[in-house]
XYZ file of C-alpha atoms in Angstrom:
342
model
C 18.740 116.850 125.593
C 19.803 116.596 122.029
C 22.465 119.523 122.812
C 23.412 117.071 125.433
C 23.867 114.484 123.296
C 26.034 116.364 120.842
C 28.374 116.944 123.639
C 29.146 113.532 124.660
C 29.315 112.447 120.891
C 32.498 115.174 120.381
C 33.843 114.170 124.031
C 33.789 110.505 122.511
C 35.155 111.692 119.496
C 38.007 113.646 121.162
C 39.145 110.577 123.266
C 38.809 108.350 120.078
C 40.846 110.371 118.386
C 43.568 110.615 121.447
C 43.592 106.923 121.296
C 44.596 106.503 117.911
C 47.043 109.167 117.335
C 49.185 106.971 119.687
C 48.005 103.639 117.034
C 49.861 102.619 113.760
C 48.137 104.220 110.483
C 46.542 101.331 109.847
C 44.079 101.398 112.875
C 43.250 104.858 112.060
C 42.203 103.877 108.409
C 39.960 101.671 110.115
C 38.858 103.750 112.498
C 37.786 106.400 109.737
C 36.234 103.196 107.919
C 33.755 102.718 111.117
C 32.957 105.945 111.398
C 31.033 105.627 108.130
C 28.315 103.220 109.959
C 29.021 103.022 113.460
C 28.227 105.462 116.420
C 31.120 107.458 118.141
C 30.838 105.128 120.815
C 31.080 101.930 119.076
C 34.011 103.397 116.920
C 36.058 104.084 120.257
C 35.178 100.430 121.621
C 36.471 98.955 118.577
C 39.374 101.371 118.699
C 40.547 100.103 122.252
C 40.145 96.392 121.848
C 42.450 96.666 118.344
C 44.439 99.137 119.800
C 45.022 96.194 122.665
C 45.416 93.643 119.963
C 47.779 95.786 118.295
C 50.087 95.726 121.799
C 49.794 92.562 121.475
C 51.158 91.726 118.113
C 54.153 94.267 118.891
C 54.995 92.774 121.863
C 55.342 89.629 119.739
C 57.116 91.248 117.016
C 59.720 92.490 119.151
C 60.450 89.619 121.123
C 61.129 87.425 117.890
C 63.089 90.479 116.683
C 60.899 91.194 113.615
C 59.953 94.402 112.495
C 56.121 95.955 113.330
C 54.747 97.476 110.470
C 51.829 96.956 107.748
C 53.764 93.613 107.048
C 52.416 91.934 110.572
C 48.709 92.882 109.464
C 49.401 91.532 105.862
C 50.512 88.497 107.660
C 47.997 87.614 110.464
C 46.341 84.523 110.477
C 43.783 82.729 112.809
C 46.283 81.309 114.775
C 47.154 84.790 115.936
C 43.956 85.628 116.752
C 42.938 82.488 119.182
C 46.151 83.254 120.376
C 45.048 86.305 121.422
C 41.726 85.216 122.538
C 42.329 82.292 124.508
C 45.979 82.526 125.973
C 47.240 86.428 125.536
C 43.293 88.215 127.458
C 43.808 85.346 130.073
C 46.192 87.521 131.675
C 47.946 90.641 130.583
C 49.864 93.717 132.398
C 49.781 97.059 130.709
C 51.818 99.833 131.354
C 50.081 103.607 131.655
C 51.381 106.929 132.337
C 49.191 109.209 133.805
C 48.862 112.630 133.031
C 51.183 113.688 135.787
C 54.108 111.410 134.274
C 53.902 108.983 136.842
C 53.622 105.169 135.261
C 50.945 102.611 136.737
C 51.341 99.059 136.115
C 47.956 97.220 135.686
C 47.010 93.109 135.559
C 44.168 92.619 133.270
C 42.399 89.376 132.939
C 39.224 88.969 130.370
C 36.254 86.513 131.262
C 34.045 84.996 128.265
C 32.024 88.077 128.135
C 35.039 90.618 127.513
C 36.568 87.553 124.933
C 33.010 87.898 123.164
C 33.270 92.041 122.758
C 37.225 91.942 121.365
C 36.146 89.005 119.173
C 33.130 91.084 117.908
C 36.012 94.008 117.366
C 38.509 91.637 115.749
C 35.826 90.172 113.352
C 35.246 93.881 112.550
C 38.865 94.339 111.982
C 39.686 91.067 109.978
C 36.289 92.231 107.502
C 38.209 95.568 107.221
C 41.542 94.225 106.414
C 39.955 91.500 103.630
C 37.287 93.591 102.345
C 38.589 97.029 102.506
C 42.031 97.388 102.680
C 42.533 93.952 100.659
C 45.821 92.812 102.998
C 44.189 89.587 103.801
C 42.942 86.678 101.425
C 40.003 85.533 103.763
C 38.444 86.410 106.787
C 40.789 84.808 109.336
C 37.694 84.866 112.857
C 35.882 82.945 110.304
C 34.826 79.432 112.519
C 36.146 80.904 116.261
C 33.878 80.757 118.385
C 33.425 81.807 122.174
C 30.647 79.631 123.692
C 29.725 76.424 125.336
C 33.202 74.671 124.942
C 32.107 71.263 125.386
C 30.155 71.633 122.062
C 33.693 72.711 120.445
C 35.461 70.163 117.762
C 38.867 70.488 117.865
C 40.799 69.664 114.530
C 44.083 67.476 114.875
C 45.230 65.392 112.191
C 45.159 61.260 112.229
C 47.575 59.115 112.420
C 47.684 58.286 108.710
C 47.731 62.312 107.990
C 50.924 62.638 109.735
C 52.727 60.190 108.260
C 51.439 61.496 104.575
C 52.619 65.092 105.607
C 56.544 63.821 106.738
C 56.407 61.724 103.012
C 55.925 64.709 101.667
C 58.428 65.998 103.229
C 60.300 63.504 102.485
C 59.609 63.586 98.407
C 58.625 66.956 97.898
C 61.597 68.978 99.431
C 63.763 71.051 97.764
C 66.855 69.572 99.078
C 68.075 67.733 102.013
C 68.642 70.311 104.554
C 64.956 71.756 104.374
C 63.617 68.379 104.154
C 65.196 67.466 107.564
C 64.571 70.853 108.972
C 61.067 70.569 108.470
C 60.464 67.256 109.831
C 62.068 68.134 112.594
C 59.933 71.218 112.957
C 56.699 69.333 112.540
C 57.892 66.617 114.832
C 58.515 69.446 117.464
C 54.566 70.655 117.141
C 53.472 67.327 116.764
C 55.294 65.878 119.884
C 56.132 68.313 122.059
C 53.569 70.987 121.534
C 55.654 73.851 121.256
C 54.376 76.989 120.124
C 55.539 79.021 116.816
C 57.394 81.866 118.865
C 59.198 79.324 121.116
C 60.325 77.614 118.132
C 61.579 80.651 116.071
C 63.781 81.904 119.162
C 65.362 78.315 119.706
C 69.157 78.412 119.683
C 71.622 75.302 118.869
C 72.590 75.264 122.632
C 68.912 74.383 123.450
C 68.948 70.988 122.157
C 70.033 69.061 125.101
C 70.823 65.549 122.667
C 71.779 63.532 125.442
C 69.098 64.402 128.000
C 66.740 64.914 125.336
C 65.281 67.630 126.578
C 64.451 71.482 125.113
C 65.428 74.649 126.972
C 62.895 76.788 126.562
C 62.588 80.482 127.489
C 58.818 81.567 128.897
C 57.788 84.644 129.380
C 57.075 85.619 132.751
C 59.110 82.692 134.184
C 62.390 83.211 135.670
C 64.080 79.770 135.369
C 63.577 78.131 131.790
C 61.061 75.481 130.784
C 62.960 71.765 130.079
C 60.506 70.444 127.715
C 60.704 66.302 126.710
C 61.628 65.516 123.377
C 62.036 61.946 123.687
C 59.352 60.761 121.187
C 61.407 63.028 118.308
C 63.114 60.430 116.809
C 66.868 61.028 117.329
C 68.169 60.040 113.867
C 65.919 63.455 113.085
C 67.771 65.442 115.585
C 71.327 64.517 114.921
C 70.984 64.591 111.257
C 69.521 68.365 111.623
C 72.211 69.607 113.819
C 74.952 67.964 111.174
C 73.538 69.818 108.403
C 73.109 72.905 110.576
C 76.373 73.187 111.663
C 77.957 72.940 107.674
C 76.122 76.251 107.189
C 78.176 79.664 107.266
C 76.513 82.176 109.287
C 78.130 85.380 109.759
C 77.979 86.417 113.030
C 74.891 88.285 114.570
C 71.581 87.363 115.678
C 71.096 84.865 113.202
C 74.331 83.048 113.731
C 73.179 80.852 117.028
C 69.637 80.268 115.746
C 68.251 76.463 115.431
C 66.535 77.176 112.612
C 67.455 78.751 109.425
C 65.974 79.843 106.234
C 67.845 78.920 102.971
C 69.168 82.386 103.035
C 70.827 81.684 106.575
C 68.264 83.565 108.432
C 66.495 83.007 111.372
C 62.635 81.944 110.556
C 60.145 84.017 111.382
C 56.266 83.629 111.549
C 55.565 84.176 107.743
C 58.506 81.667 106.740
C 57.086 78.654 108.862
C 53.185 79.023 107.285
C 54.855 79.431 103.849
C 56.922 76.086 104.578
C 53.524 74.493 105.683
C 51.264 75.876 103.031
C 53.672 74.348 100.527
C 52.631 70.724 100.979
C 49.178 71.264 101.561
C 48.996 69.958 97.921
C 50.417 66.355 98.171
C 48.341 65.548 101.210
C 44.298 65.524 101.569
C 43.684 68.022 104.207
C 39.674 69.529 105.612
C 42.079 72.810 106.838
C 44.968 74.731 106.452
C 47.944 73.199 107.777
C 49.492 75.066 110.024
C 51.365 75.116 113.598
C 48.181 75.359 115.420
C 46.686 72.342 113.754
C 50.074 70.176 114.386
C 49.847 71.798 118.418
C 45.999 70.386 118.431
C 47.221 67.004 117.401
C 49.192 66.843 120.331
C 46.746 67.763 122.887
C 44.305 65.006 121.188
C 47.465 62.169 121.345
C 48.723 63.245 124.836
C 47.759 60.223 127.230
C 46.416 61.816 130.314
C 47.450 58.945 132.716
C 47.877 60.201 136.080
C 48.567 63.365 134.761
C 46.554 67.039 135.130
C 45.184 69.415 133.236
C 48.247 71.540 134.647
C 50.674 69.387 133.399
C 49.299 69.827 130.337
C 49.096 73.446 130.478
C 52.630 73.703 131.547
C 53.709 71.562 128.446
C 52.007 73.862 125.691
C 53.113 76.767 127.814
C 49.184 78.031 128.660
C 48.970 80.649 131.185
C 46.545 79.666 133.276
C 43.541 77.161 133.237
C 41.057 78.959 132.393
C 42.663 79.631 128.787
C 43.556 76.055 129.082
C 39.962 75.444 129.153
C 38.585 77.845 126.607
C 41.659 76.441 123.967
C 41.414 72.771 124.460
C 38.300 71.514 126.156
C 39.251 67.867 124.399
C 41.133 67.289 127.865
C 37.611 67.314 130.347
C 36.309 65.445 127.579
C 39.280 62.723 127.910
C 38.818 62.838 131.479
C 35.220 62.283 131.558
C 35.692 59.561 128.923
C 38.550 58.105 131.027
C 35.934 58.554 134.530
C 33.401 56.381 132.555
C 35.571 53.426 131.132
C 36.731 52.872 135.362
């Protein structure tokens, strides 16, 4: 039996070890960190759920153009992970090759009790990354929870909060073009509930002015999303778009982007929590402020009417209800507010 046993703990070993030669170096420094105090078995759990995460973040990486490298572990923050979590598991297709060269196409989709393991994993990995390897300031699974949703508080920001944030904006800005750009951005989470990567790849040509509507490019859809953007006040949009348009932008990738750094570039993930993080100070805040937070404060402010949860869903560009449900269960408590008051 115990020969037995030392078998299966070097056939676990083995396949461990297959998985990660194909990982970046950094999941393989983990993995030799868990080795230290956890089984074979455990390690090569751990290994496939980060391993998955890791597909995940270069997926990302390359659809916003950025680079995938220790800088997009340095730079990970909870909103990555509940994006992961809640939206990303809900449905995902994964390419294998078998060992004959032929390539099999698979549709995965993760229930609470696969969500609990890979958040078990990623709270292993976020420890590792802040503790060990020092690339993180804080734990960032710290507070996410996978659970009875009803009992979960979702944090949006008052009314009074957001006007605070766009006067210091307004004040504390370094000059007039990234004062305007960022009130437009916040504007954009705030009333239209775009996510971050929808906002980095927006173009000029997107902003339809006159319809005022947002073209929108989804993955997985073939016609674009046309998304409302009536409640961003115009005198915002028009001023951004004048002060866009005086910048020279040599031609390339960056050239057609909506929004720009100071440097003329297009933003990426780490630019828009940096612009964020930088006013934290002038306003009283219980969290970081960040995309997410703005995205919540939409869902809390959106007047369900005679609308559903889809429409909702479709707005904030969820993929299917069940993440809808897991990310914001605010709306059944709306609704079931709303069922009581009639």
């Amino acid at each position: 039996m115990e020969e037995m046993e030392k078998v299966e703990a070097l056939t676990v070993k083995h396949r461990t070890q297959t998985r990660i030669a194909q990982l970046p170096d950094m999941i393989k420094e983990y993995a030799q960190w868990l080795e230290k105090t956890k089984k074979p078995q455990t390690v090569l759990e751990y290994v496939k759920d980060i391993g998955l995460f890791s597909d995940y973040l270069k997926e990302r990486q390359r659809e916003e153009k950025e680079p995938f490298d220790e800088s997009t572990f340095r730079e990970l923050k909870r909103d990555d992970i509940e994006e992961f979590l809640f939206s990303y598991l809900s449905k995902h297709e994964k390419v294998y090759k078998r060992l004959n060269g032929k390539e099999v196409q698979q549709t995965f989709q993760n229930k609470e009790k696969s969500q609990r393991r890979k958040l078990s994993s990623l709270r292993s990995f976020s420890k590792y990354l802040f503790m060990e390897a020092k690339l993180l300031q804080e734990d960032i699974t710290h507070g996410i929870e996978i659970g009875s949703v009803e009992s979960r508080t979702l944090p949006y920001l008052k009314k009074t909060t957001q006007t605070a944030i766009l006067d210091a904006m307004e004040v504390y800005s370094e000059d007039e073009f990234q004062k305007v750009r960022n009130q437009f951005m916040t504007f954009l989470f705030l009333k239209v509930g775009i996510k971050t990567g929808e906002l980095l790849a927006l173009d000029i040509k997107d902003v339809k002015v006159h319809e005022k509507k947002l073209r929108i490019e989804r993955e997985g859809q073939e016609e674009p999303e046309m998304l409302d953007i009536s409640k961003v006040p115009g005198g915002i949009i028009h001023k951004y778009l004048e002060l866009r348009a005086e910048r020279k932008i040599p031609i390339g990738w960056h050239q057609d982007a909506l929004f720009v750094s100071i440097r003329n570039k297009r933003l990426n993930r780490r630019t828009i929590h940096y612009i964020f993080q930088r006013y934290e100070r002038f306003v009283e805040l219980d969290q970081r402020l960040t995309p997410q937070l703005l995205r919540n404060t939409f869902v809390m402010e959106t007047p369900l009417k005679n609308e559903s949860d889809l429409a909702v869903s479709k707005q904030l560009g969820v993929k299917d209800m069940y993440a809808m449900k897991r990310t914001y269960p605010i709306i059944k408590q709306k609704k079931q507010t709303k069922k009581n008051a009639t």
